[in-house]
Backbone as XML, in Angstrom:
<?xml version="1.0"?>
<chain id="A" units="angstrom">
  <residue number="1" name="UNK">
    <atom name="N" x="0.913" y="-1.188" z="0.019"/>
    <atom name="CA" x="-0.014" y="-0.031" z="-0.046"/>
    <atom name="C" x="0.914" y="1.210" z="-0.015"/>
  </residue>
  <residue number="2" name="UNK">
    <atom name="N" x="0.520" y="2.228" z="-0.783"/>
    <atom name="CA" x="1.359" y="3.480" z="-0.927"/>
    <atom name="C" x="0.586" y="4.581" z="-0.218"/>
  </residue>
  <residue number="3" name="UNK">
    <atom name="N" x="1.321" y="5.332" z="0.668"/>
    <atom name="CA" x="0.761" y="6.462" z="1.397"/>
    <atom name="C" x="1.152" y="7.729" z="0.743"/>
  </residue>
  <residue number="4" name="UNK">
    <atom name="N" x="0.262" y="8.716" z="0.640"/>
    <atom name="CA" x="0.551" y="9.976" z="0.008"/>
    <atom name="C" x="0.334" y="11.030" z="1.064"/>
  </residue>
  <residue number="5" name="UNK">
    <atom name="N" x="1.147" y="12.056" z="1.140"/>
    <atom name="CA" x="0.931" y="13.129" z="2.102"/>
    <atom name="C" x="0.068" y="14.172" z="1.534"/>
  </residue>
  <residue number="6" name="UNK">
    <atom name="N" x="-0.864" y="14.684" z="2.327"/>
    <atom name="CA" x="-1.796" y="15.783" z="1.950"/>
    <atom name="C" x="-1.704" y="16.888" z="2.952"/>
  </residue>
  <residue number="7" name="UNK">
    <atom name="N" x="-1.809" y="18.091" z="2.459"/>
    <atom name="CA" x="-1.904" y="19.265" z="3.392"/>
    <atom name="C" x="-3.419" y="19.490" z="3.583"/>
  </residue>
  <residue number="8" name="UNK">
    <atom name="N" x="-3.732" y="19.899" z="4.737"/>
    <atom name="CA" x="-5.156" y="20.257" z="5.062"/>
    <atom name="C" x="-5.491" y="21.607" z="4.347"/>
  </residue>
  <residue number="9" name="UNK">
    <atom name="N" x="-6.657" y="21.647" z="3.714"/>
    <atom name="CA" x="-7.084" y="22.924" z="3.082"/>
    <atom name="C" x="-8.193" y="23.651" z="3.675"/>
  </residue>
  <residue number="10" name="UNK">
    <atom name="N" x="-8.763" y="22.998" z="4.723"/>
    <atom name="CA" x="-9.990" y="23.606" z="5.314"/>
    <atom name="C" x="-9.765" y="24.019" z="6.733"/>
  </residue>
  <residue number="11" name="UNK">
    <atom name="N" x="-10.590" y="24.774" z="7.292"/>
    <atom name="CA" x="-10.532" y="25.305" z="8.588"/>
    <atom name="C" x="-11.153" y="24.209" z="9.547"/>
  </residue>
  <residue number="12" name="UNK">
    <atom name="N" x="-10.465" y="23.848" z="10.685"/>
    <atom name="CA" x="-11.069" y="22.896" z="11.553"/>
    <atom name="C" x="-11.682" y="23.657" z="12.791"/>
  </residue>
  <residue number="13" name="UNK">
    <atom name="N" x="-12.867" y="23.251" z="13.150"/>
    <atom name="CA" x="-13.490" y="23.693" z="14.383"/>
    <atom name="C" x="-13.277" y="22.748" z="15.516"/>
  </residue>
  <residue number="14" name="UNK">
    <atom name="N" x="-12.663" y="23.245" z="16.606"/>
    <atom name="CA" x="-12.374" y="22.283" z="17.657"/>
    <atom name="C" x="-12.603" y="23.014" z="18.995"/>
  </residue>
  <residue number="15" name="UNK">
    <atom name="N" x="-12.777" y="22.222" z="19.982"/>
    <atom name="CA" x="-12.912" y="22.648" z="21.434"/>
    <atom name="C" x="-12.162" y="21.643" z="22.271"/>
  </residue>
  <residue number="16" name="UNK">
    <atom name="N" x="-11.711" y="22.117" z="23.484"/>
    <atom name="CA" x="-11.098" y="21.149" z="24.355"/>
    <atom name="C" x="-11.962" y="20.066" z="24.815"/>
  </residue>
  <residue number="17" name="UNK">
    <atom name="N" x="-11.426" y="18.839" z="24.974"/>
    <atom name="CA" x="-12.006" y="17.754" z="25.571"/>
    <atom name="C" x="-12.141" y="17.968" z="27.112"/>
  </residue>
  <residue number="18" name="UNK">
    <atom name="N" x="-13.247" y="17.651" z="27.657"/>
    <atom name="CA" x="-13.399" y="17.830" z="29.131"/>
    <atom name="C" x="-13.360" y="16.420" z="29.712"/>
  </residue>
  <residue number="19" name="UNK">
    <atom name="N" x="-12.377" y="16.042" z="30.606"/>
    <atom name="CA" x="-12.310" y="14.730" z="31.072"/>
    <atom name="C" x="-13.599" y="14.305" z="31.811"/>
  </residue>
  <residue number="20" name="UNK">
    <atom name="N" x="-14.058" y="13.098" z="31.458"/>
    <atom name="CA" x="-15.336" y="12.600" z="32.017"/>
    <atom name="C" x="-16.542" y="12.928" z="31.247"/>
  </residue>
  <residue number="21" name="UNK">
    <atom name="N" x="-16.459" y="13.765" z="30.152"/>
    <atom name="CA" x="-17.690" y="14.152" z="29.433"/>
    <atom name="C" x="-18.174" y="12.954" z="28.642"/>
  </residue>
  <residue number="22" name="UNK">
    <atom name="N" x="-19.471" y="12.953" z="28.318"/>
    <atom name="CA" x="-20.171" y="11.894" z="27.578"/>
    <atom name="C" x="-19.723" y="11.966" z="26.142"/>
  </residue>
  <residue number="23" name="UNK">
    <atom name="N" x="-19.085" y="10.896" z="25.712"/>
    <atom name="CA" x="-18.532" y="10.746" z="24.278"/>
    <atom name="C" x="-19.394" y="9.844" z="23.468"/>
  </residue>
  <residue number="24" name="UNK">
    <atom name="N" x="-20.663" y="9.600" z="23.874"/>
    <atom name="CA" x="-21.453" y="8.578" z="23.122"/>
    <atom name="C" x="-21.813" y="9.097" z="21.744"/>
  </residue>
  <residue number="25" name="UNK">
    <atom name="N" x="-21.842" y="10.412" z="21.554"/>
    <atom name="CA" x="-22.139" y="10.963" z="20.118"/>
    <atom name="C" x="-20.904" y="11.369" z="19.454"/>
  </residue>
  <residue number="26" name="UNK">
    <atom name="N" x="-19.669" y="11.089" z="19.997"/>
    <atom name="CA" x="-18.393" y="11.561" z="19.429"/>
    <atom name="C" x="-17.620" y="10.295" z="19.061"/>
  </residue>
  <residue number="27" name="UNK">
    <atom name="N" x="-17.148" y="10.254" z="17.802"/>
    <atom name="CA" x="-16.223" y="9.206" z="17.335"/>
    <atom name="C" x="-14.863" y="9.199" z="18.044"/>
  </residue>
  <residue number="28" name="UNK">
    <atom name="N" x="-14.535" y="8.081" z="18.590"/>
    <atom name="CA" x="-13.223" y="7.928" z="19.288"/>
    <atom name="C" x="-12.562" y="6.670" z="18.741"/>
  </residue>
  <residue number="29" name="UNK">
    <atom name="N" x="-11.320" y="6.854" z="18.157"/>
    <atom name="CA" x="-10.590" y="5.788" z="17.643"/>
    <atom name="C" x="-10.365" y="4.702" z="18.645"/>
  </residue>
  <residue number="30" name="UNK">
    <atom name="N" x="-10.396" y="3.407" z="18.283"/>
    <atom name="CA" x="-10.145" y="2.400" z="19.247"/>
    <atom name="C" x="-8.774" y="2.468" z="19.968"/>
  </residue>
  <residue number="31" name="UNK">
    <atom name="N" x="-7.808" y="3.019" z="19.193"/>
    <atom name="CA" x="-6.413" y="3.190" z="19.771"/>
    <atom name="C" x="-6.213" y="4.453" z="20.538"/>
  </residue>
  <residue number="32" name="UNK">
    <atom name="N" x="-7.238" y="5.264" z="20.671"/>
    <atom name="CA" x="-7.215" y="6.566" z="21.296"/>
    <atom name="C" x="-7.766" y="6.410" z="22.658"/>
  </residue>
  <residue number="33" name="UNK">
    <atom name="N" x="-7.188" y="7.175" z="23.626"/>
    <atom name="CA" x="-7.709" y="7.250" z="25.034"/>
    <atom name="C" x="-7.902" y="8.688" z="25.388"/>
  </residue>
  <residue number="34" name="UNK">
    <atom name="N" x="-9.152" y="9.212" z="25.242"/>
    <atom name="CA" x="-9.364" y="10.568" z="25.557"/>
    <atom name="C" x="-8.812" y="11.006" z="26.908"/>
  </residue>
  <residue number="35" name="UNK">
    <atom name="N" x="-8.080" y="12.162" z="26.883"/>
    <atom name="CA" x="-7.535" y="12.668" z="28.128"/>
    <atom name="C" x="-7.373" y="14.122" z="28.018"/>
  </residue>
  <residue number="36" name="UNK">
    <atom name="N" x="-6.983" y="14.785" z="29.113"/>
    <atom name="CA" x="-6.794" y="16.239" z="29.115"/>
    <atom name="C" x="-5.728" y="16.634" z="28.037"/>
  </residue>
  <residue number="37" name="UNK">
    <atom name="N" x="-5.972" y="17.597" z="27.252"/>
    <atom name="CA" x="-5.139" y="18.030" z="26.195"/>
    <atom name="C" x="-5.669" y="17.662" z="24.827"/>
  </residue>
  <residue number="38" name="UNK">
    <atom name="N" x="-6.645" y="16.637" z="24.790"/>
    <atom name="CA" x="-7.250" y="16.312" z="23.520"/>
    <atom name="C" x="-8.311" y="17.369" z="23.150"/>
  </residue>
  <residue number="39" name="UNK">
    <atom name="N" x="-8.827" y="17.233" z="21.919"/>
    <atom name="CA" x="-9.677" y="18.185" z="21.361"/>
    <atom name="C" x="-10.945" y="17.462" z="20.736"/>
  </residue>
  <residue number="40" name="UNK">
    <atom name="N" x="-12.045" y="18.051" z="20.773"/>
    <atom name="CA" x="-13.210" y="17.562" z="20.114"/>
    <atom name="C" x="-13.405" y="18.369" z="18.810"/>
  </residue>
  <residue number="41" name="UNK">
    <atom name="N" x="-13.305" y="17.756" z="17.604"/>
    <atom name="CA" x="-13.446" y="18.420" z="16.362"/>
    <atom name="C" x="-14.932" y="18.228" z="15.845"/>
  </residue>
  <residue number="42" name="UNK">
    <atom name="N" x="-15.374" y="19.153" z="14.998"/>
    <atom name="CA" x="-16.629" y="18.934" z="14.377"/>
    <atom name="C" x="-16.567" y="19.395" z="12.936"/>
  </residue>
  <residue number="43" name="UNK">
    <atom name="N" x="-17.376" y="18.801" z="12.175"/>
    <atom name="CA" x="-17.523" y="19.166" z="10.732"/>
    <atom name="C" x="-18.322" y="20.466" z="10.649"/>
  </residue>
  <residue number="44" name="UNK">
    <atom name="N" x="-17.716" y="21.582" z="10.054"/>
    <atom name="CA" x="-18.416" y="22.775" z="10.105"/>
    <atom name="C" x="-19.715" y="22.853" z="9.301"/>
  </residue>
  <residue number="45" name="UNK">
    <atom name="N" x="-19.921" y="21.832" z="8.435"/>
    <atom name="CA" x="-21.204" y="21.736" z="7.621"/>
    <atom name="C" x="-22.166" y="20.793" z="8.273"/>
  </residue>
  <residue number="46" name="UNK">
    <atom name="N" x="-21.758" y="20.025" z="9.280"/>
    <atom name="CA" x="-22.665" y="19.124" z="10.038"/>
    <atom name="C" x="-22.158" y="19.001" z="11.445"/>
  </residue>
  <residue number="47" name="UNK">
    <atom name="N" x="-22.702" y="19.876" z="12.311"/>
    <atom name="CA" x="-22.211" y="19.855" z="13.675"/>
    <atom name="C" x="-22.489" y="18.641" z="14.454"/>
  </residue>
  <residue number="48" name="UNK">
    <atom name="N" x="-23.348" y="17.697" z="13.971"/>
    <atom name="CA" x="-23.517" y="16.482" z="14.603"/>
    <atom name="C" x="-22.388" y="15.485" z="14.358"/>
  </residue>
  <residue number="49" name="UNK">
    <atom name="N" x="-21.597" y="15.728" z="13.370"/>
    <atom name="CA" x="-20.426" y="14.891" z="13.038"/>
    <atom name="C" x="-19.185" y="15.413" z="13.864"/>
  </residue>
  <residue number="50" name="UNK">
    <atom name="N" x="-18.865" y="14.693" z="14.876"/>
    <atom name="CA" x="-17.790" y="15.108" z="15.812"/>
    <atom name="C" x="-16.909" y="13.919" z="16.080"/>
  </residue>
  <residue number="51" name="UNK">
    <atom name="N" x="-15.576" y="14.230" z="16.377"/>
    <atom name="CA" x="-14.674" y="13.176" z="16.627"/>
    <atom name="C" x="-13.579" y="13.702" z="17.578"/>
  </residue>
  <residue number="52" name="UNK">
    <atom name="N" x="-12.938" y="12.867" z="18.315"/>
    <atom name="CA" x="-11.924" y="13.167" z="19.255"/>
    <atom name="C" x="-10.580" y="13.214" z="18.503"/>
  </residue>
  <residue number="53" name="UNK">
    <atom name="N" x="-9.727" y="14.228" z="18.841"/>
    <atom name="CA" x="-8.403" y="14.344" z="18.364"/>
    <atom name="C" x="-7.417" y="14.239" z="19.498"/>
  </residue>
  <residue number="54" name="UNK">
    <atom name="N" x="-6.528" y="13.347" z="19.485"/>
    <atom name="CA" x="-5.585" y="13.146" z="20.584"/>
    <atom name="C" x="-4.717" y="14.390" z="20.791"/>
  </residue>
  <residue number="55" name="UNK">
    <atom name="N" x="-4.408" y="14.750" z="21.981"/>
    <atom name="CA" x="-3.667" y="15.936" z="22.341"/>
    <atom name="C" x="-2.319" y="16.069" z="21.623"/>
  </residue>
  <residue number="56" name="UNK">
    <atom name="N" x="-1.446" y="14.998" z="21.679"/>
    <atom name="CA" x="-0.190" y="15.120" z="20.974"/>
    <atom name="C" x="-0.364" y="15.339" z="19.410"/>
  </residue>
  <residue number="57" name="UNK">
    <atom name="N" x="-1.282" y="14.742" z="18.796"/>
    <atom name="CA" x="-1.531" y="14.967" z="17.365"/>
    <atom name="C" x="-2.047" y="16.371" z="17.138"/>
  </residue>
  <residue number="58" name="UNK">
    <atom name="N" x="-2.899" y="16.787" z="17.997"/>
    <atom name="CA" x="-3.472" y="18.277" z="17.856"/>
    <atom name="C" x="-2.306" y="19.167" z="17.911"/>
  </residue>
  <residue number="59" name="UNK">
    <atom name="N" x="-1.504" y="19.035" z="18.918"/>
    <atom name="CA" x="-0.392" y="20.074" z="19.248"/>
    <atom name="C" x="0.621" y="20.023" z="18.104"/>
  </residue>
  <residue number="60" name="UNK">
    <atom name="N" x="0.838" y="18.840" z="17.474"/>
    <atom name="CA" x="1.828" y="18.746" z="16.336"/>
    <atom name="C" x="1.261" y="19.260" z="15.085"/>
  </residue>
  <residue number="61" name="UNK">
    <atom name="N" x="-0.044" y="19.300" z="14.908"/>
    <atom name="CA" x="-0.655" y="19.564" z="13.538"/>
    <atom name="C" x="-1.543" y="20.741" z="13.402"/>
  </residue>
  <residue number="62" name="UNK">
    <atom name="N" x="-1.931" y="21.379" z="14.471"/>
    <atom name="CA" x="-2.867" y="22.536" z="14.394"/>
    <atom name="C" x="-2.354" y="23.735" z="15.184"/>
  </residue>
  <residue number="63" name="UNK">
    <atom name="N" x="-2.767" y="24.857" z="14.648"/>
    <atom name="CA" x="-2.489" y="26.116" z="15.359"/>
    <atom name="C" x="-3.739" y="27.023" z="15.253"/>
  </residue>
  <residue number="64" name="UNK">
    <atom name="N" x="-4.094" y="27.841" z="16.314"/>
    <atom name="CA" x="-5.251" y="28.696" z="16.213"/>
    <atom name="C" x="-5.119" y="29.707" z="15.022"/>
  </residue>
  <residue number="65" name="UNK">
    <atom name="N" x="-6.229" y="30.013" z="14.455"/>
    <atom name="CA" x="-6.265" y="31.060" z="13.415"/>
    <atom name="C" x="-6.277" y="32.462" z="14.064"/>
  </residue>
  <residue number="66" name="UNK">
    <atom name="N" x="-5.691" y="33.423" z="13.389"/>
    <atom name="CA" x="-5.647" y="34.732" z="13.887"/>
    <atom name="C" x="-7.103" y="35.312" z="13.745"/>
  </residue>
  <residue number="67" name="UNK">
    <atom name="N" x="-7.517" y="36.107" z="14.770"/>
    <atom name="CA" x="-8.856" y="36.762" z="14.713"/>
    <atom name="C" x="-8.910" y="37.779" z="13.634"/>
  </residue>
  <residue number="68" name="UNK">
    <atom name="N" x="-9.750" y="37.670" z="12.655"/>
    <atom name="CA" x="-9.742" y="38.607" z="11.585"/>
    <atom name="C" x="-10.213" y="39.983" z="11.862"/>
  </residue>
  <residue number="69" name="UNK">
    <atom name="N" x="-10.831" y="40.238" z="13.061"/>
    <atom name="CA" x="-11.266" y="41.553" z="13.380"/>
    <atom name="C" x="-10.306" y="42.414" z="13.983"/>
  </residue>
</chain>
């Protein structure tokens, strides 16, 4: 199998994960263990589509956008 690298072209909407929160409506990878520092992401076109992003991955791959105002 060949893996290709892609750069993200969209804006991600995220909020901090709150330890102990109900994740029954949020997709969590089987290899992921939600903990402090993780983020909850959502599809900007469908706010019911949400998933957990592990803290280390988030910190390595995302940065907040500058406020345009």
